[in-house]
Amino acid sequence: MSETDYPEHEKLISILKGDQSRIIPEIPDNRLWDHIESQLSADRIKLTDDNLQKSVVNHSGKRRALFVAAAALLLLVGSFVYINSSDQNTELVALGEFRGSDSAEASNDSLSVKVSELDPIDDHFYELWLINFDESGAIVDLVSLGAISSDIKVDLDDIDTGVFSTVDISIEPDDENASHSGNSVLRGDIL
Amino acid sequence: MSNTELKTTDYQRFVSGDERALNELYQEFSPLILGIGRRIVGDDAEDLLQTVFLSAWKNRKQFDPNKGSMRSWLCGITRYRGIDYLRKKGQNSSVLVSDTDLHVVDIRTEEVDDVLDSLVVHSALSEIPNKLRNIVELGFLQELSHREIADKTGLPLGTVKSSMRRGLALLQSELEVSNVRN
């Protein structure tokens, strides 16, 4: 029997008739899983119900968030944020107490954010996120792309941008809590 | 496909974000992935192993058990992460600067493709139903005709042909899963 008997499986049959590759399984050092686990921990955002509530664009009743937002309002009005890529443009909108909007662009392999004015706030920093919401508006996944204080280009090689629908910039308190503060100030759809 | 692989419910746990399921996958497949990585990137295989499982985790929603096995899916990730590694190393290396050197990198990536294709197909062959595997092996390893297989196994000729097609289709789907970039 040959490839010509099943022309649609020509490559497969060629492989079958070739020499079988010898792969020697190798038990990895236990430390490798520890490294993976620590990386997962670094990326993990604990989405408690409280966090989910706060991550929705609704800051009412959150005294601290309002305070920070009010402070940031003064700093962000007139700021322009662009998310650049070769693939698409999208609009980035200021949230809640903030005003203004601007255009944005996104790509599959990198994310470039240009900030014309993003002034620092005492004991806080700005953080860039990708978020995915389900149809009900609940967050189902999010990943931090790190702090942002000025123009930035983020490599998205290891991130499946296809599952994220939104780019988000939040104000985060300078503490040990890696979770999203719920205090989003700028957001744009990338799908 | 493998009896030792996680059950469908466990795949669902993995896809839905249960890190314990990722650990179970790691326990099951890391020796294989590390062995493949050793063939592809040599001393950097442990780095590749970590990259593969982190990439699998981040892309877990793309895994579909109806399209192929977890083994082939992970092999596919290993294929492309390994090739990416070789290309980046070739581009970044101060040693590999000539067209000839870059050609060597291309040959290396082609070799990786061939090795992984062969691994996936032969691995999948060992796990498809015995009846189908027997017929495929008789046809393509012992190179018997349909009629000869029917005579040897006592199966009707039509059964031999349909079993051969089913067996090849199963193997083809595994090969295709391993060739999808995630």
mmCIF file with all atom_site columns, C-alpha atoms in Angstrom, chain A:
data_model
loop_
_atom_site.group_PDB
_atom_site.id
_atom_site.type_symbol
_atom_site.label_atom_id
_atom_site.label_alt_id
_atom_site.label_comp_id
_atom_site.label_asym_id
_atom_site.label_entity_id
_atom_site.label_seq_id
_atom_site.pdbx_PDB_ins_code
_atom_site.Cartn_x
_atom_site.Cartn_y
_atom_site.Cartn_z
_atom_site.occupancy
_atom_site.B_iso_or_equiv
_atom_site.pdbx_formal_charge
_atom_site.auth_seq_id
_atom_site.auth_comp_id
_atom_site.auth_asym_id
_atom_site.auth_atom_id
_atom_site.pdbx_PDB_model_num
ATOM 1   C CA . MET A 1 1   ? 0.000   0.000  0.000  1.00 0.00 ? 1   MET A CA 1
ATOM 2   C CA . SER A 1 2   ? 1.330   3.456  -0.822 1.00 0.00 ? 2   SER A CA 1
ATOM 3   C CA . GLU A 1 3   ? 0.547   7.159  -0.681 1.00 0.00 ? 3   GLU A CA 1
ATOM 4   C CA . THR A 1 4   ? -1.196  6.909  -4.050 1.00 0.00 ? 4   THR A CA 1
ATOM 5   C CA . ASP A 1 5   ? -3.937  4.753  -2.513 1.00 0.00 ? 5   ASP A CA 1
ATOM 6   C CA . TYR A 1 6   ? -4.930  7.638  -0.230 1.00 0.00 ? 6   TYR A CA 1
ATOM 7   C CA . PRO A 1 7   ? -3.748  10.826 -1.951 1.00 0.00 ? 7   PRO A CA 1
ATOM 8   C CA . GLU A 1 8   ? -5.547  13.026 0.613  1.00 0.00 ? 8   GLU A CA 1
ATOM 9   C CA . HIS A 1 9   ? -3.304  11.544 3.306  1.00 0.00 ? 9   HIS A CA 1
ATOM 10  C CA . GLU A 1 10  ? -0.068  11.661 1.328  1.00 0.00 ? 10  GLU A CA 1
ATOM 11  C CA . LYS A 1 11  ? 1.946   13.474 3.992  1.00 0.00 ? 11  LYS A CA 1
ATOM 12  C CA . LEU A 1 12  ? 0.547   11.380 6.808  1.00 0.00 ? 12  LEU A CA 1
ATOM 13  C CA . ILE A 1 13  ? 1.396   8.138  5.057  1.00 0.00 ? 13  ILE A CA 1
ATOM 14  C CA . SER A 1 14  ? 4.869   9.375  4.218  1.00 0.00 ? 14  SER A CA 1
ATOM 15  C CA . ILE A 1 15  ? 5.398   9.996  7.930  1.00 0.00 ? 15  ILE A CA 1
ATOM 16  C CA . LEU A 1 16  ? 3.996   6.581  8.834  1.00 0.00 ? 16  LEU A CA 1
ATOM 17  C CA . LYS A 1 17  ? 6.407   4.873  6.486  1.00 0.00 ? 17  LYS A CA 1
ATOM 18  C CA . GLY A 1 18  ? 9.377   6.886  7.679  1.00 0.00 ? 18  GLY A CA 1
ATOM 19  C CA . ASP A 1 19  ? 11.620  6.187  10.604 1.00 0.00 ? 19  ASP A CA 1
ATOM 20  C CA . GLN A 1 20  ? 9.928   6.621  13.932 1.00 0.00 ? 20  GLN A CA 1
ATOM 21  C CA . SER A 1 21  ? 11.381  9.517  15.837 1.00 0.00 ? 21  SER A CA 1
ATOM 22  C CA . ARG A 1 22  ? 12.973  8.657  19.095 1.00 0.00 ? 22  ARG A CA 1
ATOM 23  C CA . ILE A 1 23  ? 12.076  11.070 21.834 1.00 0.00 ? 23  ILE A CA 1
ATOM 24  C CA . ILE A 1 24  ? 13.463  10.159 25.207 1.00 0.00 ? 24  ILE A CA 1
ATOM 25  C CA . PRO A 1 25  ? 11.156  11.433 27.958 1.00 0.00 ? 25  PRO A CA 1
ATOM 26  C CA . GLU A 1 26  ? 13.021  13.198 30.719 1.00 0.00 ? 26  GLU A CA 1
ATOM 27  C CA . ILE A 1 27  ? 11.759  13.806 34.236 1.00 0.00 ? 27  ILE A CA 1
ATOM 28  C CA . PRO A 1 28  ? 12.085  17.551 34.883 1.00 0.00 ? 28  PRO A CA 1
ATOM 29  C CA . ASP A 1 29  ? 13.629  18.986 37.996 1.00 0.00 ? 29  ASP A CA 1
ATOM 30  C CA . ASN A 1 30  ? 10.965  19.816 40.580 1.00 0.00 ? 30  ASN A CA 1
ATOM 31  C CA . ARG A 1 31  ? 12.099  23.408 40.574 1.00 0.00 ? 31  ARG A CA 1
ATOM 32  C CA . LEU A 1 32  ? 10.748  23.863 37.050 1.00 0.00 ? 32  LEU A CA 1
ATOM 33  C CA . TRP A 1 33  ? 7.161   23.469 38.227 1.00 0.00 ? 33  TRP A CA 1
ATOM 34  C CA . ASP A 1 34  ? 7.929   25.855 41.092 1.00 0.00 ? 34  ASP A CA 1
ATOM 35  C CA . HIS A 1 35  ? 9.032   28.418 38.521 1.00 0.00 ? 35  HIS A CA 1
ATOM 36  C CA . ILE A 1 36  ? 5.855   27.918 36.518 1.00 0.00 ? 36  ILE A CA 1
ATOM 37  C CA . GLU A 1 37  ? 3.735   28.204 39.641 1.00 0.00 ? 37  GLU A CA 1
ATOM 38  C CA . SER A 1 38  ? 5.475   31.391 40.708 1.00 0.00 ? 38  SER A CA 1
ATOM 39  C CA . GLN A 1 39  ? 4.875   32.833 37.243 1.00 0.00 ? 39  GLN A CA 1
ATOM 40  C CA . LEU A 1 40  ? 1.211   31.929 37.491 1.00 0.00 ? 40  LEU A CA 1
ATOM 41  C CA . SER A 1 41  ? 1.050   33.606 40.873 1.00 0.00 ? 41  SER A CA 1
ATOM 42  C CA . ALA A 1 42  ? 2.596   36.740 39.446 1.00 0.00 ? 42  ALA A CA 1
ATOM 43  C CA . ASP A 1 43  ? 0.044   36.829 36.651 1.00 0.00 ? 43  ASP A CA 1
ATOM 44  C CA . ARG A 1 44  ? -2.909  35.751 38.723 1.00 0.00 ? 44  ARG A CA 1
ATOM 45  C CA . ILE A 1 45  ? -5.476  38.284 39.668 1.00 0.00 ? 45  ILE A CA 1
ATOM 46  C CA . LYS A 1 46  ? -7.750  37.024 42.375 1.00 0.00 ? 46  LYS A CA 1
ATOM 47  C CA . LEU A 1 47  ? -11.214 37.814 41.113 1.00 0.00 ? 47  LEU A CA 1
ATOM 48  C CA . THR A 1 48  ? -13.273 37.880 44.250 1.00 0.00 ? 48  THR A CA 1
ATOM 49  C CA . ASP A 1 49  ? -16.868 38.955 43.953 1.00 0.00 ? 49  ASP A CA 1
ATOM 50  C CA . ASP A 1 50  ? -15.882 42.268 45.442 1.00 0.00 ? 50  ASP A CA 1
ATOM 51  C CA . ASN A 1 51  ? -13.257 42.779 42.781 1.00 0.00 ? 51  ASN A CA 1
ATOM 52  C CA . LEU A 1 52  ? -15.710 41.892 40.056 1.00 0.00 ? 52  LEU A CA 1
ATOM 53  C CA . GLN A 1 53  ? -18.107 44.469 41.378 1.00 0.00 ? 53  GLN A CA 1
ATOM 54  C CA . LYS A 1 54  ? -15.464 47.093 41.568 1.00 0.00 ? 54  LYS A CA 1
ATOM 55  C CA . SER A 1 55  ? -14.091 46.357 38.133 1.00 0.00 ? 55  SER A CA 1
ATOM 56  C CA . VAL A 1 56  ? -17.340 47.316 36.509 1.00 0.00 ? 56  VAL A CA 1
ATOM 57  C CA . VAL A 1 57  ? -17.414 50.936 35.571 1.00 0.00 ? 57  VAL A CA 1
ATOM 58  C CA . ASN A 1 58  ? -19.213 52.089 38.644 1.00 0.00 ? 58  ASN A CA 1
ATOM 59  C CA . HIS A 1 59  ? -17.313 53.873 41.317 1.00 0.00 ? 59  HIS A CA 1
ATOM 60  C CA . SER A 1 60  ? -20.256 55.236 43.275 1.00 0.00 ? 60  SER A CA 1
ATOM 61  C CA . GLY A 1 61  ? -20.152 54.354 46.938 1.00 0.00 ? 61  GLY A CA 1
ATOM 62  C CA . LYS A 1 62  ? -16.436 53.735 46.853 1.00 0.00 ? 62  LYS A CA 1
ATOM 63  C CA . ARG A 1 63  ? -15.103 56.556 48.900 1.00 0.00 ? 63  ARG A CA 1
ATOM 64  C CA . ARG A 1 64  ? -11.468 55.853 48.279 1.00 0.00 ? 64  ARG A CA 1
ATOM 65  C CA . ALA A 1 65  ? -11.970 55.386 44.590 1.00 0.00 ? 65  ALA A CA 1
ATOM 66  C CA . LEU A 1 66  ? -13.888 58.627 44.350 1.00 0.00 ? 66  LEU A CA 1
ATOM 67  C CA . PHE A 1 67  ? -11.184 60.444 46.187 1.00 0.00 ? 67  PHE A CA 1
ATOM 68  C CA . VAL A 1 68  ? -8.500  59.139 43.895 1.00 0.00 ? 68  VAL A CA 1
ATOM 69  C CA . ALA A 1 69  ? -10.690 59.656 40.871 1.00 0.00 ? 69  ALA A CA 1
ATOM 70  C CA . ALA A 1 70  ? -11.330 63.244 41.816 1.00 0.00 ? 70  ALA A CA 1
ATOM 71  C CA . ALA A 1 71  ? -7.640  63.812 42.178 1.00 0.00 ? 71  ALA A CA 1
ATOM 72  C CA . ALA A 1 72  ? -6.926  62.117 38.897 1.00 0.00 ? 72  ALA A CA 1
ATOM 73  C CA . LEU A 1 73  ? -9.649  64.085 37.146 1.00 0.00 ? 73  LEU A CA 1
ATOM 74  C CA . LEU A 1 74  ? -7.654  67.207 37.505 1.00 0.00 ? 74  LEU A CA 1
ATOM 75  C CA . LEU A 1 75  ? -4.641  65.476 36.089 1.00 0.00 ? 75  LEU A CA 1
ATOM 76  C CA . LEU A 1 76  ? -6.207  63.566 33.265 1.00 0.00 ? 76  LEU A CA 1
ATOM 77  C CA . VAL A 1 77  ? -8.505  66.080 31.649 1.00 0.00 ? 77  VAL A CA 1
ATOM 78  C CA . GLY A 1 78  ? -6.884  66.929 28.395 1.00 0.00 ? 78  GLY A CA 1
ATOM 79  C CA . SER A 1 79  ? -4.764  63.809 28.418 1.00 0.00 ? 79  SER A CA 1
ATOM 80  C CA . PHE A 1 80  ? -4.720  61.707 25.301 1.00 0.00 ? 80  PHE A CA 1
ATOM 81  C CA . VAL A 1 81  ? -4.150  58.032 25.213 1.00 0.00 ? 81  VAL A CA 1
ATOM 82  C CA . TYR A 1 82  ? -3.576  56.083 22.045 1.00 0.00 ? 82  TYR A CA 1
ATOM 83  C CA . ILE A 1 83  ? -3.224  52.380 21.690 1.00 0.00 ? 83  ILE A CA 1
ATOM 84  C CA . ASN A 1 84  ? -1.360  51.780 18.517 1.00 0.00 ? 84  ASN A CA 1
ATOM 85  C CA . SER A 1 85  ? -0.872  48.874 16.232 1.00 0.00 ? 85  SER A CA 1
ATOM 86  C CA . SER A 1 86  ? -1.033  47.965 12.616 1.00 0.00 ? 86  SER A CA 1
ATOM 87  C CA . ASP A 1 87  ? -4.359  46.200 12.842 1.00 0.00 ? 87  ASP A CA 1
ATOM 88  C CA . GLN A 1 88  ? -7.178  48.314 14.112 1.00 0.00 ? 88  GLN A CA 1
ATOM 89  C CA . ASN A 1 89  ? -8.245  51.553 15.658 1.00 0.00 ? 89  ASN A CA 1
ATOM 90  C CA . THR A 1 90  ? -10.566 51.811 18.566 1.00 0.00 ? 90  THR A CA 1
ATOM 91  C CA . GLU A 1 91  ? -11.837 54.529 20.804 1.00 0.00 ? 91  GLU A CA 1
ATOM 92  C CA . LEU A 1 92  ? -10.489 54.912 24.299 1.00 0.00 ? 92  LEU A CA 1
ATOM 93  C CA . VAL A 1 93  ? -12.948 56.568 26.621 1.00 0.00 ? 93  VAL A CA 1
ATOM 94  C CA . ALA A 1 94  ? -12.473 58.243 29.972 1.00 0.00 ? 94  ALA A CA 1
ATOM 95  C CA . LEU A 1 95  ? -14.668 56.653 32.615 1.00 0.00 ? 95  LEU A CA 1
ATOM 96  C CA . GLY A 1 96  ? -16.804 57.695 35.534 1.00 0.00 ? 96  GLY A CA 1
ATOM 97  C CA . GLU A 1 97  ? -15.861 61.121 36.736 1.00 0.00 ? 97  GLU A CA 1
ATOM 98  C CA . PHE A 1 98  ? -13.434 61.575 33.901 1.00 0.00 ? 98  PHE A CA 1
ATOM 99  C CA . ARG A 1 99  ? -14.131 63.274 30.629 1.00 0.00 ? 99  ARG A CA 1
ATOM 100 C CA . GLY A 1 100 ? -12.850 63.132 27.095 1.00 0.00 ? 100 GLY A CA 1
ATOM 101 C CA . SER A 1 101 ? -12.031 60.372 24.683 1.00 0.00 ? 101 SER A CA 1
ATOM 102 C CA . ASP A 1 102 ? -9.612  59.622 21.947 1.00 0.00 ? 102 ASP A CA 1
ATOM 103 C CA . SER A 1 103 ? -8.742  57.097 19.264 1.00 0.00 ? 103 SER A CA 1
ATOM 104 C CA . ALA A 1 104 ? -6.873  53.875 19.875 1.00 0.00 ? 104 ALA A CA 1
ATOM 105 C CA . GLU A 1 105 ? -5.301  51.074 17.866 1.00 0.00 ? 105 GLU A CA 1
ATOM 106 C CA . ALA A 1 106 ? -4.520  47.446 18.759 1.00 0.00 ? 106 ALA A CA 1
ATOM 107 C CA . SER A 1 107 ? -2.590  44.518 17.313 1.00 0.00 ? 107 SER A CA 1
ATOM 108 C CA . ASN A 1 108 ? -2.083  40.841 18.036 1.00 0.00 ? 108 ASN A CA 1
ATOM 109 C CA . ASP A 1 109 ? 1.567   40.877 18.967 1.00 0.00 ? 109 ASP A CA 1
ATOM 110 C CA . SER A 1 110 ? 2.122   44.166 20.704 1.00 0.00 ? 110 SER A CA 1
ATOM 111 C CA . LEU A 1 111 ? 0.335   47.018 22.313 1.00 0.00 ? 111 LEU A CA 1
ATOM 112 C CA . SER A 1 112 ? 1.651   50.545 22.063 1.00 0.00 ? 112 SER A CA 1
ATOM 113 C CA . VAL A 1 113 ? 0.155   53.143 24.340 1.00 0.00 ? 113 VAL A CA 1
ATOM 114 C CA . LYS A 1 114 ? 0.924   56.809 23.896 1.00 0.00 ? 114 LYS A CA 1
ATOM 115 C CA . VAL A 1 115 ? 0.051   59.068 26.763 1.00 0.00 ? 115 VAL A CA 1
ATOM 116 C CA . SER A 1 116 ? 0.208   62.778 26.286 1.00 0.00 ? 116 SER A CA 1
ATOM 117 C CA . GLU A 1 117 ? -0.347  63.573 29.928 1.00 0.00 ? 117 GLU A CA 1
ATOM 118 C CA . LEU A 1 118 ? -0.659  61.083 32.753 1.00 0.00 ? 118 LEU A CA 1
ATOM 119 C CA . ASP A 1 119 ? 0.484   62.843 35.838 1.00 0.00 ? 119 ASP A CA 1
ATOM 120 C CA . PRO A 1 120 ? 1.594   60.933 38.930 1.00 0.00 ? 120 PRO A CA 1
ATOM 121 C CA . ILE A 1 121 ? -0.613  60.689 42.003 1.00 0.00 ? 121 ILE A CA 1
ATOM 122 C CA . ASP A 1 122 ? 0.882   60.379 45.457 1.00 0.00 ? 122 ASP A CA 1
ATOM 123 C CA . ASP A 1 123 ? 1.020   56.762 46.677 1.00 0.00 ? 123 ASP A CA 1
ATOM 124 C CA . HIS A 1 124 ? -0.687  55.502 43.531 1.00 0.00 ? 124 HIS A CA 1
ATOM 125 C CA . PHE A 1 125 ? 0.296   54.409 40.062 1.00 0.00 ? 125 PHE A CA 1
ATOM 126 C CA . TYR A 1 126 ? -1.405  53.722 36.756 1.00 0.00 ? 126 TYR A CA 1
ATOM 127 C CA . GLU A 1 127 ? -1.679  50.121 35.575 1.00 0.00 ? 127 GLU A CA 1
ATOM 128 C CA . LEU A 1 128 ? -2.448  48.778 32.109 1.00 0.00 ? 128 LEU A CA 1
ATOM 129 C CA . TRP A 1 129 ? -4.754  45.749 31.737 1.00 0.00 ? 129 TRP A CA 1
ATOM 130 C CA . LEU A 1 130 ? -6.421  43.550 29.153 1.00 0.00 ? 130 LEU A CA 1
ATOM 131 C CA . ILE A 1 131 ? -9.886  42.439 30.211 1.00 0.00 ? 131 ILE A CA 1
ATOM 132 C CA . ASN A 1 132 ? -12.496 40.079 28.860 1.00 0.00 ? 132 ASN A CA 1
ATOM 133 C CA . PHE A 1 133 ? -16.150 40.475 29.805 1.00 0.00 ? 133 PHE A CA 1
ATOM 134 C CA . ASP A 1 134 ? -18.919 37.986 29.244 1.00 0.00 ? 134 ASP A CA 1
ATOM 135 C CA . GLU A 1 135 ? -22.309 38.954 27.843 1.00 0.00 ? 135 GLU A CA 1
ATOM 136 C CA . SER A 1 136 ? -23.580 39.965 31.260 1.00 0.00 ? 136 SER A CA 1
ATOM 137 C CA . GLY A 1 137 ? -20.720 42.394 31.713 1.00 0.00 ? 137 GLY A CA 1
ATOM 138 C CA . ALA A 1 138 ? -18.944 40.300 34.330 1.00 0.00 ? 138 ALA A CA 1
ATOM 139 C CA . ILE A 1 139 ? -15.177 39.984 34.096 1.00 0.00 ? 139 ILE A CA 1
ATOM 140 C CA . VAL A 1 140 ? -14.169 36.476 33.075 1.00 0.00 ? 140 VAL A CA 1
ATOM 141 C CA . ASP A 1 141 ? -10.463 37.066 32.549 1.00 0.00 ? 141 ASP A CA 1
ATOM 142 C CA . LEU A 1 142 ? -7.925  39.819 32.881 1.00 0.00 ? 142 LEU A CA 1
ATOM 143 C CA . VAL A 1 143 ? -4.196  40.194 32.748 1.00 0.00 ? 143 VAL A CA 1
ATOM 144 C CA . SER A 1 144 ? -1.961  42.977 33.944 1.00 0.00 ? 144 SER A CA 1
ATOM 145 C CA . LEU A 1 145 ? 0.464   44.440 31.424 1.00 0.00 ? 145 LEU A CA 1
ATOM 146 C CA . GLY A 1 146 ? 2.258   46.370 34.128 1.00 0.00 ? 146 GLY A CA 1
ATOM 147 C CA . ALA A 1 147 ? 2.535   49.902 35.348 1.00 0.00 ? 147 ALA A CA 1
ATOM 148 C CA . ILE A 1 148 ? 2.247   52.758 32.890 1.00 0.00 ? 148 ILE A CA 1
ATOM 149 C CA . SER A 1 149 ? 3.430   56.282 33.444 1.00 0.00 ? 149 SER A CA 1
ATOM 150 C CA . SER A 1 150 ? 4.311   57.381 29.923 1.00 0.00 ? 150 SER A CA 1
ATOM 151 C CA . ASP A 1 151 ? 4.444   56.011 26.384 1.00 0.00 ? 151 ASP A CA 1
ATOM 152 C CA . ILE A 1 152 ? 4.871   52.260 26.463 1.00 0.00 ? 152 ILE A CA 1
ATOM 153 C CA . LYS A 1 153 ? 5.056   49.330 24.071 1.00 0.00 ? 153 LYS A CA 1
ATOM 154 C CA . VAL A 1 154 ? 4.112   45.945 25.491 1.00 0.00 ? 154 VAL A CA 1
ATOM 155 C CA . ASP A 1 155 ? 5.112   42.648 23.877 1.00 0.00 ? 155 ASP A CA 1
ATOM 156 C CA . LEU A 1 156 ? 2.052   40.378 23.713 1.00 0.00 ? 156 LEU A CA 1
ATOM 157 C CA . ASP A 1 157 ? 3.831   37.259 22.451 1.00 0.00 ? 157 ASP A CA 1
ATOM 158 C CA . ASP A 1 158 ? 2.609   35.087 25.306 1.00 0.00 ? 158 ASP A CA 1
ATOM 159 C CA . ILE A 1 159 ? -0.848  36.560 25.533 1.00 0.00 ? 159 ILE A CA 1
ATOM 160 C CA . ASP A 1 160 ? -3.772  35.474 23.445 1.00 0.00 ? 160 ASP A CA 1
ATOM 161 C CA . THR A 1 161 ? -5.196  38.855 22.583 1.00 0.00 ? 161 THR A CA 1
ATOM 162 C CA . GLY A 1 162 ? -8.108  37.175 20.855 1.00 0.00 ? 162 GLY A CA 1
ATOM 163 C CA . VAL A 1 163 ? -9.788  36.394 24.152 1.00 0.00 ? 163 VAL A CA 1
ATOM 164 C CA . PHE A 1 164 ? -9.619  39.950 25.462 1.00 0.00 ? 164 PHE A CA 1
ATOM 165 C CA . SER A 1 165 ? -12.068 42.582 24.415 1.00 0.00 ? 165 SER A CA 1
ATOM 166 C CA . THR A 1 166 ? -10.961 45.623 26.363 1.00 0.00 ? 166 THR A CA 1
ATOM 167 C CA . VAL A 1 167 ? -7.885  47.684 27.162 1.00 0.00 ? 167 VAL A CA 1
ATOM 168 C CA . ASP A 1 168 ? -8.075  49.266 30.579 1.00 0.00 ? 168 ASP A CA 1
ATOM 169 C CA . ILE A 1 169 ? -5.996  51.724 32.580 1.00 0.00 ? 169 ILE A CA 1
ATOM 170 C CA . SER A 1 170 ? -6.628  51.883 36.293 1.00 0.00 ? 170 SER A CA 1
ATOM 171 C CA . ILE A 1 171 ? -5.319  53.787 39.265 1.00 0.00 ? 171 ILE A CA 1
ATOM 172 C CA . GLU A 1 172 ? -3.767  51.424 41.762 1.00 0.00 ? 172 GLU A CA 1
ATOM 173 C CA . PRO A 1 173 ? -2.752  52.118 45.345 1.00 0.00 ? 173 PRO A CA 1
ATOM 174 C CA . ASP A 1 174 ? 0.909   51.515 46.013 1.00 0.00 ? 174 ASP A CA 1
ATOM 175 C CA . ASP A 1 175 ? 0.357   48.464 48.225 1.00 0.00 ? 175 ASP A CA 1
ATOM 176 C CA . GLU A 1 176 ? 0.929   44.716 48.105 1.00 0.00 ? 176 GLU A CA 1
ATOM 177 C CA . ASN A 1 177 ? -2.452  43.889 46.579 1.00 0.00 ? 177 ASN A CA 1
ATOM 178 C CA . ALA A 1 178 ? -2.002  42.791 42.958 1.00 0.00 ? 178 ALA A CA 1
ATOM 179 C CA . SER A 1 179 ? -5.733  42.788 42.259 1.00 0.00 ? 179 SER A CA 1
ATOM 180 C CA . HIS A 1 180 ? -7.397  45.354 40.061 1.00 0.00 ? 180 HIS A CA 1
ATOM 181 C CA . SER A 1 181 ? -8.461  48.253 42.271 1.00 0.00 ? 181 SER A CA 1
ATOM 182 C CA . GLY A 1 182 ? -11.753 48.677 40.460 1.00 0.00 ? 182 GLY A CA 1
ATOM 183 C CA . ASN A 1 183 ? -10.804 52.254 39.782 1.00 0.00 ? 183 ASN A CA 1
ATOM 184 C CA . SER A 1 184 ? -10.608 52.277 35.989 1.00 0.00 ? 184 SER A CA 1
ATOM 185 C CA . VAL A 1 185 ? -10.009 55.661 34.429 1.00 0.00 ? 185 VAL A CA 1
ATOM 186 C CA . LEU A 1 186 ? -9.612  54.918 30.733 1.00 0.00 ? 186 LEU A CA 1
ATOM 187 C CA . ARG A 1 187 ? -10.957 52.047 28.717 1.00 0.00 ? 187 ARG A CA 1
ATOM 188 C CA . GLY A 1 188 ? -11.329 51.027 25.076 1.00 0.00 ? 188 GLY A CA 1
ATOM 189 C CA . ASP A 1 189 ? -12.668 48.045 23.131 1.00 0.00 ? 189 ASP A CA 1
ATOM 190 C CA . ILE A 1 190 ? -10.160 46.182 20.999 1.00 0.00 ? 190 ILE A CA 1
ATOM 191 C CA . LEU A 1 191 ? -12.529 43.762 19.293 1.00 0.00 ? 191 LEU A CA 1
#
